[in-house]
mmCIF file of C-alpha atoms in Angstrom:
data_model
loop_
_atom_site.group_PDB
_atom_site.id
_atom_site.type_symbol
_atom_site.label_atom_id
_atom_site.label_comp_id
_atom_site.label_asym_id
_atom_site.label_seq_id
_atom_site.Cartn_x
_atom_site.Cartn_y
_atom_site.Cartn_z
ATOM 1 C CA MET A 755 14.625 -26.306 13.716
ATOM 2 C CA ALA A 756 12.795 -24.017 11.314
ATOM 3 C CA ARG A 757 14.422 -21.372 9.167
ATOM 4 C CA PRO A 758 14.532 -18.277 11.393
ATOM 5 C CA SER A 759 13.008 -15.851 8.871
ATOM 6 C CA TYR A 760 9.493 -14.446 9.193
ATOM 7 C CA MET A 761 7.306 -11.397 8.776
ATOM 8 C CA ALA A 762 5.521 -9.855 11.745
ATOM 9 C CA VAL A 763 2.230 -7.968 11.306
ATOM 10 C CA ASP A 764 0.931 -5.845 14.180
ATOM 11 C CA LEU A 765 -2.838 -5.593 13.760
ATOM 12 C CA ALA A 766 -3.178 -3.217 16.717
ATOM 13 C CA ALA A 767 -0.876 -0.784 14.924
ATOM 14 C CA LEU A 768 -2.993 -1.181 11.795
ATOM 15 C CA ILE A 769 -6.116 -0.165 13.712
ATOM 16 C CA ASP A 770 -4.280 2.769 15.283
ATOM 17 C CA ASN A 771 -3.152 3.946 11.843
ATOM 18 C CA TYR A 772 -6.698 3.751 10.508
ATOM 19 C CA GLN A 773 -7.959 5.820 13.421
ATOM 20 C CA TRP A 774 -5.123 8.301 12.864
ATOM 21 C CA ALA A 775 -6.166 8.665 9.214
ATOM 22 C CA CYS A 776 -9.732 9.355 10.368
ATOM 23 C CA SER A 777 -8.520 11.952 12.863
ATOM 24 C CA LEU A 778 -6.677 13.858 10.143
ATOM 25 C CA ALA A 779 -9.942 14.268 8.219
ATOM 26 C CA PRO A 780 -12.735 14.099 10.802
ATOM 27 C CA LYS A 781 -15.415 15.377 8.432
ATOM 28 C CA SER A 782 -14.778 12.602 5.905
ATOM 29 C CA GLN A 783 -15.533 8.913 5.844
ATOM 30 C CA THR A 784 -12.406 6.849 5.345
ATOM 31 C CA MET A 785 -12.095 3.796 3.127
ATOM 32 C CA ALA A 786 -9.577 1.142 4.157
ATOM 33 C CA VAL A 787 -7.718 0.080 1.023
ATOM 34 C CA VAL A 788 -6.654 -3.572 1.255
ATOM 35 C CA LYS A 789 -5.777 -4.245 -2.371
ATOM 36 C CA ALA A 790 -2.682 -6.269 -3.308
ATOM 37 C CA ASN A 791 -3.146 -8.538 -0.297
ATOM 38 C CA ALA A 792 -3.362 -5.473 1.967
ATOM 39 C CA TYR A 793 -0.066 -4.189 0.592
ATOM 40 C CA GLY A 794 1.522 -7.529 1.421
ATOM 41 C CA HIS A 795 0.182 -7.757 4.982
ATOM 42 C CA GLY A 796 -2.584 -10.313 4.366
ATOM 43 C CA ALA A 797 -5.895 -8.909 3.142
ATOM 44 C CA THR A 798 -8.300 -11.124 5.053
ATOM 45 C CA ARG A 799 -6.581 -10.768 8.424
ATOM 46 C CA CYS A 800 -6.224 -7.012 8.006
ATOM 47 C CA ALA A 801 -9.815 -6.545 6.846
ATOM 48 C CA ILE A 802 -11.157 -8.644 9.720
ATOM 49 C CA ALA A 803 -9.203 -6.478 12.159
ATOM 50 C CA LEU A 804 -10.472 -3.262 10.553
ATOM 51 C CA GLN A 805 -14.089 -4.299 9.980
ATOM 52 C CA PRO A 806 -15.367 -2.903 13.324
ATOM 53 C CA TYR A 807 -13.911 0.487 12.397
ATOM 54 C CA ALA A 808 -13.983 0.962 8.619
ATOM 55 C CA PRO A 809 -17.324 1.591 6.860
ATOM 56 C CA ILE A 810 -15.982 0.437 3.500
ATOM 57 C CA PHE A 811 -13.036 -1.381 1.919
ATOM 58 C CA GLY A 812 -11.230 -0.837 -1.358
ATOM 59 C CA VAL A 813 -9.694 -3.488 -3.616
ATOM 60 C CA ALA A 814 -8.348 -3.565 -7.161
ATOM 61 C CA CYS A 815 -10.428 -6.373 -8.628
ATOM 62 C CA ILE A 816 -13.385 -8.664 -8.038
ATOM 63 C CA GLU A 817 -11.183 -11.637 -7.107
ATOM 64 C CA GLU A 818 -9.834 -9.689 -4.144
ATOM 65 C CA ALA A 819 -13.360 -8.656 -3.147
ATOM 66 C CA LEU A 820 -14.693 -12.223 -3.300
ATOM 67 C CA ALA A 821 -11.862 -13.422 -1.058
ATOM 68 C CA LEU A 822 -12.909 -10.846 1.550
ATOM 69 C CA ARG A 823 -16.547 -11.940 1.372
ATOM 70 C CA LYS A 824 -15.480 -15.566 1.827
ATOM 71 C CA ALA A 825 -13.539 -14.499 4.923
ATOM 72 C CA GLY A 826 -16.641 -12.921 6.456
ATOM 73 C CA ILE A 827 -16.230 -9.265 5.488
ATOM 74 C CA HIS A 828 -19.785 -7.928 5.146
ATOM 75 C CA LYS A 829 -19.078 -4.205 4.659
ATOM 76 C CA PRO A 830 -19.339 -2.653 1.175
ATOM 77 C CA ILE A 831 -16.271 -3.171 -1.005
ATOM 78 C CA VAL A 832 -15.329 -0.811 -3.847
ATOM 79 C CA LEU A 833 -13.783 -2.290 -6.997
ATOM 80 C CA LEU A 834 -11.330 0.541 -7.553
ATOM 81 C CA GLU A 835 -10.489 -0.511 -11.123
ATOM 82 C CA GLY A 836 -14.064 -1.471 -11.904
ATOM 83 C CA VAL A 837 -15.043 -4.646 -13.721
ATOM 84 C CA PHE A 838 -12.818 -6.382 -16.237
ATOM 85 C CA SER A 839 -15.682 -8.151 -18.010
ATOM 86 C CA ALA A 840 -19.405 -7.467 -18.303
ATOM 87 C CA ASP A 841 -20.422 -10.575 -16.352
ATOM 88 C CA GLU A 842 -18.728 -9.194 -13.234
ATOM 89 C CA VAL A 843 -21.426 -6.511 -12.888
ATOM 90 C CA ALA A 844 -24.063 -9.075 -11.851
ATOM 91 C CA VAL A 845 -21.625 -10.633 -9.377
ATOM 92 C CA ALA A 846 -20.978 -7.178 -7.933
ATOM 93 C CA ALA A 847 -24.706 -6.573 -7.470
ATOM 94 C CA LYS A 848 -25.199 -9.910 -5.751
ATOM 95 C CA GLN A 849 -22.246 -9.392 -3.416
ATOM 96 C CA ASP A 850 -22.869 -5.699 -2.667
ATOM 97 C CA PHE A 851 -19.652 -4.583 -4.330
ATOM 98 C CA TRP A 852 -19.553 -0.947 -5.368
ATOM 99 C CA VAL A 853 -18.254 -0.485 -8.895
ATOM 100 C CA MET A 854 -15.938 2.199 -10.225
ATOM 101 C CA VAL A 855 -16.534 3.047 -13.886
ATOM 102 C CA GLU A 856 -13.707 4.745 -15.701
ATOM 103 C CA ASP A 857 -14.319 4.251 -19.435
ATOM 104 C CA PRO A 858 -17.295 3.876 -21.831
ATOM 105 C CA THR A 859 -16.985 0.065 -21.886
ATOM 106 C CA GLN A 860 -17.519 -0.158 -18.143
ATOM 107 C CA VAL A 861 -20.408 2.310 -18.293
ATOM 108 C CA SER A 862 -22.079 0.172 -20.958
ATOM 109 C CA ALA A 863 -21.518 -2.983 -18.914
ATOM 110 C CA VAL A 864 -23.430 -1.443 -16.020
ATOM 111 C CA LEU A 865 -26.222 -0.012 -18.153
ATOM 112 C CA ASN A 866 -26.819 -3.233 -20.098
ATOM 113 C CA ALA A 867 -26.566 -5.749 -17.261
ATOM 114 C CA THR A 868 -29.497 -7.732 -15.898
ATOM 115 C CA LEU A 869 -29.257 -7.200 -12.161
ATOM 116 C CA PRO A 870 -31.135 -8.453 -9.098
ATOM 117 C CA LYS A 871 -30.873 -4.970 -7.567
ATOM 118 C CA PRO A 872 -29.248 -1.619 -8.348
ATOM 119 C CA ILE A 873 -25.552 -1.206 -7.652
ATOM 120 C CA THR A 874 -23.647 1.731 -6.241
ATOM 121 C CA VAL A 875 -21.475 3.333 -8.893
ATOM 122 C CA TRP A 876 -18.423 5.528 -8.518
ATOM 123 C CA ILE A 877 -17.346 7.521 -11.578
ATOM 124 C CA LYS A 878 -13.619 8.065 -11.969
ATOM 125 C CA VAL A 879 -12.624 11.268 -13.735
ATOM 126 C CA ASP A 880 -9.237 11.654 -15.440
ATOM 127 C CA THR A 881 -7.925 14.953 -14.092
ATOM 128 C CA GLY A 882 -4.406 14.618 -15.453
ATOM 129 C CA MET A 883 -2.866 11.312 -14.418
ATOM 130 C CA HIS A 884 -3.972 9.856 -17.759
ATOM 131 C CA ARG A 885 -4.117 6.292 -16.556
ATOM 132 C CA LEU A 886 -7.790 5.688 -15.780
ATOM 133 C CA GLY A 887 -10.894 7.843 -15.858
ATOM 134 C CA LEU A 888 -13.476 9.467 -18.074
ATOM 135 C CA SER A 889 -12.477 12.656 -19.833
ATOM 136 C CA PRO A 890 -13.919 15.692 -18.015
ATOM 137 C CA GLY A 891 -15.690 16.781 -21.191
ATOM 138 C CA ASN A 892 -17.569 13.478 -21.410
ATOM 139 C CA VAL A 893 -18.481 13.103 -17.749
ATOM 140 C CA SER A 894 -21.853 14.836 -17.876
ATOM 141 C CA GLY A 895 -23.273 12.609 -20.606
ATOM 142 C CA TYR A 896 -22.244 9.369 -18.953
ATOM 143 C CA TYR A 897 -23.405 10.618 -15.567
ATOM 144 C CA GLN A 898 -26.875 11.368 -16.916
ATOM 145 C CA GLN A 899 -27.131 7.885 -18.458
ATOM 146 C CA LEU A 900 -26.162 6.237 -15.200
ATOM 147 C CA LEU A 901 -28.392 8.505 -13.141
ATOM 148 C CA ILE A 902 -31.580 7.449 -14.945
ATOM 149 C CA SER A 903 -30.688 3.764 -15.149
ATOM 150 C CA ASP A 904 -32.631 1.289 -13.002
ATOM 151 C CA ASN A 905 -29.339 -0.572 -12.572
ATOM 152 C CA VAL A 906 -27.734 2.249 -10.606
ATOM 153 C CA ALA A 907 -28.395 3.289 -7.021
ATOM 154 C CA THR A 908 -29.337 6.908 -6.611
ATOM 155 C CA GLU A 909 -26.143 8.206 -4.961
ATOM 156 C CA ILE A 910 -23.281 8.253 -7.452
ATOM 157 C CA VAL A 911 -19.827 9.179 -6.179
ATOM 158 C CA PHE A 912 -17.257 11.035 -8.281
ATOM 159 C CA ALA A 913 -13.597 10.165 -7.776
ATOM 160 C CA THR A 914 -10.193 11.016 -9.126
ATOM 161 C CA HIS A 915 -6.635 9.969 -8.346
ATOM 162 C CA PHE A 916 -3.808 12.384 -7.602
ATOM 163 C CA ALA A 917 -0.569 11.905 -9.499
ATOM 164 C CA SER A 918 1.790 13.846 -7.246
ATOM 165 C CA ALA A 919 0.189 14.330 -3.842
ATOM 166 C CA ASP A 920 3.276 12.815 -2.200
ATOM 167 C CA GLU A 921 5.251 15.828 -3.481
ATOM 168 C CA THR A 922 4.204 18.468 -0.999
ATOM 169 C CA ASN A 923 5.368 21.428 -3.106
ATOM 170 C CA ASN A 924 3.884 20.226 -6.399
ATOM 171 C CA ASP A 925 0.902 22.383 -7.364
ATOM 172 C CA PHE A 926 -0.385 19.769 -9.823
ATOM 173 C CA THR A 927 -2.521 18.403 -7.009
ATOM 174 C CA LYS A 928 -4.312 21.762 -6.796
ATOM 175 C CA HIS A 929 -4.803 21.689 -10.564
ATOM 176 C CA GLN A 930 -6.374 18.221 -10.388
ATOM 177 C CA LEU A 931 -8.567 19.223 -7.465
ATOM 178 C CA LYS A 932 -9.903 22.289 -9.294
ATOM 179 C CA LEU A 933 -10.514 20.367 -12.503
ATOM 180 C CA LEU A 934 -12.544 17.722 -10.684
ATOM 181 C CA THR A 935 -14.604 20.167 -8.662
ATOM 182 C CA ASP A 936 -15.264 22.327 -11.723
ATOM 183 C CA THR A 937 -16.348 19.259 -13.701
ATOM 184 C CA VAL A 938 -18.899 18.027 -11.161
ATOM 185 C CA LYS A 939 -19.962 21.201 -9.335
ATOM 186 C CA SER A 940 -23.429 21.216 -10.915
ATOM 187 C CA PHE A 941 -24.201 17.616 -9.894
ATOM 188 C CA ASN A 942 -24.185 18.015 -6.079
ATOM 189 C CA THR A 943 -22.866 14.487 -5.563
ATOM 190 C CA PRO A 944 -20.414 12.968 -3.051
ATOM 191 C CA LEU A 945 -16.705 13.063 -3.893
ATOM 192 C CA SER A 946 -13.727 10.806 -3.243
ATOM 193 C CA LEU A 947 -10.445 12.614 -3.807
ATOM 194 C CA ALA A 948 -7.812 12.038 -1.142
ATOM 195 C CA ASN A 949 -5.464 9.074 -1.189
ATOM 196 C CA SER A 950 -2.952 8.595 1.645
ATOM 197 C CA PRO A 951 -0.633 11.505 0.788
ATOM 198 C CA ALA A 952 -3.584 13.823 0.234
ATOM 199 C CA ILE A 953 -5.128 12.804 3.560
ATOM 200 C CA MET A 954 -1.841 13.691 5.215
ATOM 201 C CA ALA A 955 -0.743 16.827 3.382
ATOM 202 C CA TRP A 956 -3.614 18.285 1.329
ATOM 203 C CA PRO A 957 -6.555 19.048 3.646
ATOM 204 C CA GLU A 958 -8.330 20.919 0.852
ATOM 205 C CA ALA A 959 -8.679 17.529 -0.874
ATOM 206 C CA HIS A 960 -10.561 15.968 2.059
ATOM 207 C CA SER A 961 -14.071 15.175 0.846
ATOM 208 C CA ASP A 962 -16.961 12.785 1.506
ATOM 209 C CA TRP A 963 -14.825 9.665 1.058
ATOM 210 C CA ASN A 964 -11.066 9.471 1.585
ATOM 211 C CA ARG A 965 -9.058 6.419 0.542
ATOM 212 C CA ALA A 966 -6.393 5.405 3.057
ATOM 213 C CA GLY A 967 -3.935 2.893 1.646
ATOM 214 C CA PHE A 968 -0.188 3.040 2.239
ATOM 215 C CA MET A 969 -0.511 5.084 5.417
ATOM 216 C CA LEU A 970 -2.639 2.354 7.011
ATOM 217 C CA TYR A 971 0.437 0.178 7.119
ATOM 218 C CA GLY A 972 2.374 2.706 9.151
ATOM 219 C CA ASN A 973 4.702 4.581 6.851
ATOM 220 C CA SER A 974 4.533 8.001 5.268
ATOM 221 C CA PRO A 975 4.236 8.370 1.483
ATOM 222 C CA LEU A 976 5.328 12.021 1.625
ATOM 223 C CA ASP A 977 8.592 13.429 0.315
ATOM 224 C CA VAL A 978 9.286 15.363 3.537
ATOM 225 C CA ASP A 979 9.038 14.780 7.247
ATOM 226 C CA HIS A 980 5.524 15.994 7.996
ATOM 227 C CA PRO A 981 3.585 16.444 11.262
ATOM 228 C CA SER A 982 0.841 14.176 9.918
ATOM 229 C CA SER A 983 3.202 11.201 10.050
ATOM 230 C CA LYS A 984 3.718 11.360 13.811
ATOM 231 C CA GLY A 985 0.745 9.085 14.520
ATOM 232 C CA LEU A 986 1.790 6.318 12.127
ATOM 233 C CA LYS A 987 3.058 3.021 13.525
ATOM 234 C CA PRO A 988 4.810 0.492 11.264
ATOM 235 C CA VAL A 989 2.683 -2.622 10.911
ATOM 236 C CA MET A 990 5.099 -4.921 9.066
ATOM 237 C CA GLY A 991 8.471 -6.151 10.241
ATOM 238 C CA MET A 992 10.832 -8.496 8.385
ATOM 239 C CA TYR A 993 13.060 -10.546 10.654
ATOM 240 C CA SER A 994 15.660 -13.291 10.521
ATOM 241 C CA ALA A 995 18.825 -14.335 12.351
ATOM 242 C CA ILE A 996 22.522 -14.767 11.816
ATOM 243 C CA THR A 997 23.225 -18.282 10.557
ATOM 244 C CA SER A 998 26.970 -18.104 9.916
ATOM 245 C CA LEU A 999 30.016 -15.985 10.835
ATOM 246 C CA ARG A 1000 33.483 -15.740 9.296
ATOM 247 C CA GLU A 1001 36.559 -13.522 9.392
ATOM 248 C CA ILE A 1002 38.038 -12.264 6.124
ATOM 249 C CA GLU A 1003 41.242 -10.358 5.403
ATOM 250 C CA ALA A 1004 41.533 -6.884 3.934
ATOM 251 C CA GLY A 1005 41.057 -7.004 0.176
ATOM 252 C CA GLN A 1006 38.902 -10.116 0.158
ATOM 253 C CA ALA A 1007 35.483 -9.947 -1.517
ATOM 254 C CA VAL A 1008 32.026 -11.016 -0.401
ATOM 255 C CA GLY A 1009 29.180 -12.362 -2.506
ATOM 256 C CA TYR A 1010 28.371 -12.759 -6.181
ATOM 257 C CA ALA A 1011 30.464 -10.781 -8.683
ATOM 258 C CA GLN A 1012 32.786 -9.630 -5.865
ATOM 259 C CA THR A 1013 31.131 -6.212 -5.703
ATOM 260 C CA TRP A 1014 32.336 -5.462 -2.141
ATOM 261 C CA HIS A 1015 35.885 -5.809 -0.810
ATOM 262 C CA ALA A 1016 36.913 -5.531 2.803
ATOM 263 C CA LYS A 1017 39.115 -2.529 3.615
ATOM 264 C CA ARG A 1018 40.272 -4.169 6.848
ATOM 265 C CA THR A 1019 40.106 -7.504 8.586
ATOM 266 C CA SER A 1020 36.333 -7.951 8.914
ATOM 267 C CA ILE A 1021 33.711 -10.162 10.494
ATOM 268 C CA ILE A 1022 31.007 -11.130 8.013
ATOM 269 C CA ALA A 1023 27.619 -12.435 9.152
ATOM 270 C CA THR A 1024 25.365 -14.434 6.863
ATOM 271 C CA VAL A 1025 21.607 -13.997 7.387
ATOM 272 C CA ALA A 1026 18.859 -16.327 6.140
ATOM 273 C CA ILE A 1027 16.907 -13.823 4.060
ATOM 274 C CA GLY A 1028 17.064 -12.932 0.378
ATOM 275 C CA TYR A 1029 15.170 -11.899 -2.708
ATOM 276 C CA GLY A 1030 13.366 -15.236 -2.605
ATOM 277 C CA ASP A 1031 11.651 -13.848 0.500
ATOM 278 C CA GLY A 1032 11.057 -10.404 -0.970
ATOM 279 C CA TYR A 1033 14.117 -8.590 0.340
ATOM 280 C CA PRO A 1034 15.205 -6.357 -2.566
ATOM 281 C CA ARG A 1035 17.983 -7.764 -4.720
ATOM 282 C CA ASN A 1036 19.065 -4.251 -5.648
ATOM 283 C CA ALA A 1037 19.688 -3.224 -2.025
ATOM 284 C CA ALA A 1038 23.121 -1.635 -2.196
ATOM 285 C CA SER A 1039 26.096 -2.251 0.040
ATOM 286 C CA GLY A 1040 25.626 0.108 2.961
ATOM 287 C CA THR A 1041 21.880 -0.568 3.312
ATOM 288 C CA PRO A 1042 21.151 -0.479 7.055
ATOM 289 C CA VAL A 1043 20.186 -3.665 8.906
ATOM 290 C CA LEU A 1044 19.676 -4.137 12.646
ATOM 291 C CA VAL A 1045 21.518 -6.886 14.541
ATOM 292 C CA ASN A 1046 20.643 -7.048 18.227
ATOM 293 C CA GLY A 1047 19.004 -3.660 17.700
ATOM 294 C CA LYS A 1048 22.266 -2.095 16.444
ATOM 295 C CA ARG A 1049 22.822 -0.753 12.946
ATOM 296 C CA VAL A 1050 25.205 -2.553 10.657
ATOM 297 C CA SER A 1051 25.629 -2.495 6.887
ATOM 298 C CA LEU A 1052 24.682 -4.906 4.163
ATOM 299 C CA VAL A 1053 27.740 -5.847 2.107
ATOM 300 C CA GLY A 1054 27.872 -7.601 -1.239
ATOM 301 C CA ARG A 1055 24.978 -8.614 -3.429
ATOM 302 C CA VAL A 1056 21.695 -9.926 -2.091
ATOM 303 C CA SER A 1057 21.292 -13.621 -2.931
ATOM 304 C CA MET A 1058 18.058 -15.577 -3.325
ATOM 305 C CA ASP A 1059 18.235 -16.999 0.197
ATOM 306 C CA MET A 1060 20.945 -15.023 2.004
ATOM 307 C CA ILE A 1061 22.483 -11.647 2.651
ATOM 308 C CA THR A 1062 25.817 -10.763 4.223
ATOM 309 C CA LEU A 1063 26.528 -8.066 6.800
ATOM 310 C CA ASP A 1064 29.658 -6.381 8.100
ATOM 311 C CA VAL A 1065 29.437 -6.877 11.869
ATOM 312 C CA THR A 1066 33.082 -6.124 12.635
ATOM 313 C CA ASP A 1067 32.221 -3.344 15.085
ATOM 314 C CA LEU A 1068 29.410 -5.202 16.795
ATOM 315 C CA PRO A 1069 30.541 -6.663 20.133
ATOM 316 C CA ALA A 1070 29.905 -10.287 21.065
ATOM 317 C CA VAL A 1071 27.999 -11.107 17.890
ATOM 318 C CA LYS A 1072 27.092 -14.789 17.543
ATOM 319 C CA ILE A 1073 25.106 -17.239 15.448
ATOM 320 C CA GLY A 1074 21.418 -16.979 16.252
ATOM 321 C CA ASP A 1075 21.450 -13.258 17.000
ATOM 322 C CA PRO A 1076 18.214 -11.596 15.804
ATOM 323 C CA VAL A 1077 18.188 -9.486 12.662
ATOM 324 C CA CYS A 1078 15.635 -6.858 11.616
ATOM 325 C CA LEU A 1079 15.505 -5.969 7.917
ATOM 326 C CA TRP A 1080 12.793 -3.347 8.477
ATOM 327 C CA GLY A 1081 10.156 -2.692 11.110
ATOM 328 C CA LYS A 1082 9.421 -0.438 14.069
ATOM 329 C CA ASP A 1083 13.071 0.549 14.590
ATOM 330 C CA LEU A 1084 14.144 0.622 10.925
ATOM 331 C CA ASN A 1085 11.780 2.386 8.562
ATOM 332 C CA ILE A 1086 10.984 0.539 5.369
ATOM 333 C CA ASN A 1087 11.257 3.791 3.400
ATOM 334 C CA GLU A 1088 14.919 4.092 4.393
ATOM 335 C CA VAL A 1089 15.612 0.583 3.131
ATOM 336 C CA ALA A 1090 13.708 1.433 -0.054
ATOM 337 C CA ARG A 1091 15.869 4.484 -0.721
ATOM 338 C CA HIS A 1092 19.002 2.332 -0.536
ATOM 339 C CA SER A 1093 17.317 -0.014 -3.019
ATOM 340 C CA SER A 1094 16.253 2.651 -5.551
ATOM 341 C CA THR A 1095 12.582 1.916 -4.977
ATOM 342 C CA ILE A 1096 9.712 2.859 -2.648
ATOM 343 C CA GLY A 1097 8.237 1.363 0.484
ATOM 344 C CA TYR A 1098 5.072 0.389 -1.409
ATOM 345 C CA GLU A 1099 7.055 -2.058 -3.538
ATOM 346 C CA LEU A 1100 8.963 -3.590 -0.649
ATOM 347 C CA MET A 1101 5.720 -4.267 1.219
ATOM 348 C CA THR A 1102 3.947 -5.881 -1.687
ATOM 349 C CA ARG A 1103 6.870 -7.972 -2.943
ATOM 350 C CA VAL A 1104 7.242 -10.090 0.231
ATOM 351 C CA THR A 1105 6.814 -13.673 -0.933
ATOM 352 C CA GLN A 1106 4.710 -16.515 0.394
ATOM 353 C CA ARG A 1107 7.821 -18.355 1.534
ATOM 354 C CA LEU A 1108 8.063 -15.964 4.472
ATOM 355 C CA PRO A 1109 5.617 -17.042 7.223
ATOM 356 C CA ILE A 1110 3.541 -14.303 8.845
ATOM 357 C CA ARG A 1111 3.176 -13.945 12.605
ATOM 358 C CA TYR A 1112 0.171 -11.803 13.502
ATOM 359 C CA THR A 1113 -0.155 -9.971 16.791
ATOM 360 C CA HIS A 1114 -3.079 -7.897 18.024
#
């Protein structure tokens, strides 16, 4: 018998989430962001499912883009971090990758390349996140150089990235939006502003191109319960089963370092999942887990291959009973909060040891 642990990915839910993102901003075109292995869901399978619907895909680097091409993805793909070496510009032109430029080195790489055809360029502007992007004061000069270059297709897109759009009461998003629009207002070019939280909560940031990432995978990035999350369906589920049961007396401890002690005679279930599969090691005792669809609590430290649950109050529990670590009935963001992290990290940290079962 195989180890009972696996990850489920619902591709129909993924498509529904993409269409929901489009419905929230019907005047925009929506990029499907599949970087970081589609946030842990499997980039090629997710992109193949979305290709009939999405006009464009977004990835972090050229290696991710080439993997999509090899899998048969023929739509344009934006390199959201641009090129990491000058020779990648020619590869991008050959493969119809669209290239973000965010510093003078990348601009020079595009201008000085020998290309078989012009490439589509997106210019990232640093509006306050101070991570990537050209300074607003320098944008005009670099834009003019790119505009007259034979290496660059005629329609240049300006983009920025919001630092705090997930915080619905943080006015810094409005500051970034104004700075970007003021910087490029004389150019009359397309814009790409809204990431997932901005698609959901900042309609004034909807522009020519929106970039749907985290929300595609069915969970809200926002800091509050928001009406825009009602159409999201979780795509990923992490599942396993109970592999061992034991009764312990009050005062006895469970797991490494004896961090949890039973306050009563307790039934402890061992489950074949751990940080070696991507379940967070820092998930605290009390983190919710579903056994037979019922909530129980994680107790003790997460091990590499196992966790332990207090199932004392669960009737008729037995070895082999199904366990859900997160999924449709247990939101990954709730698990993340108990683990002092965010749902983004939990999605992307799932390891290759965990087999994926795709459904459509």
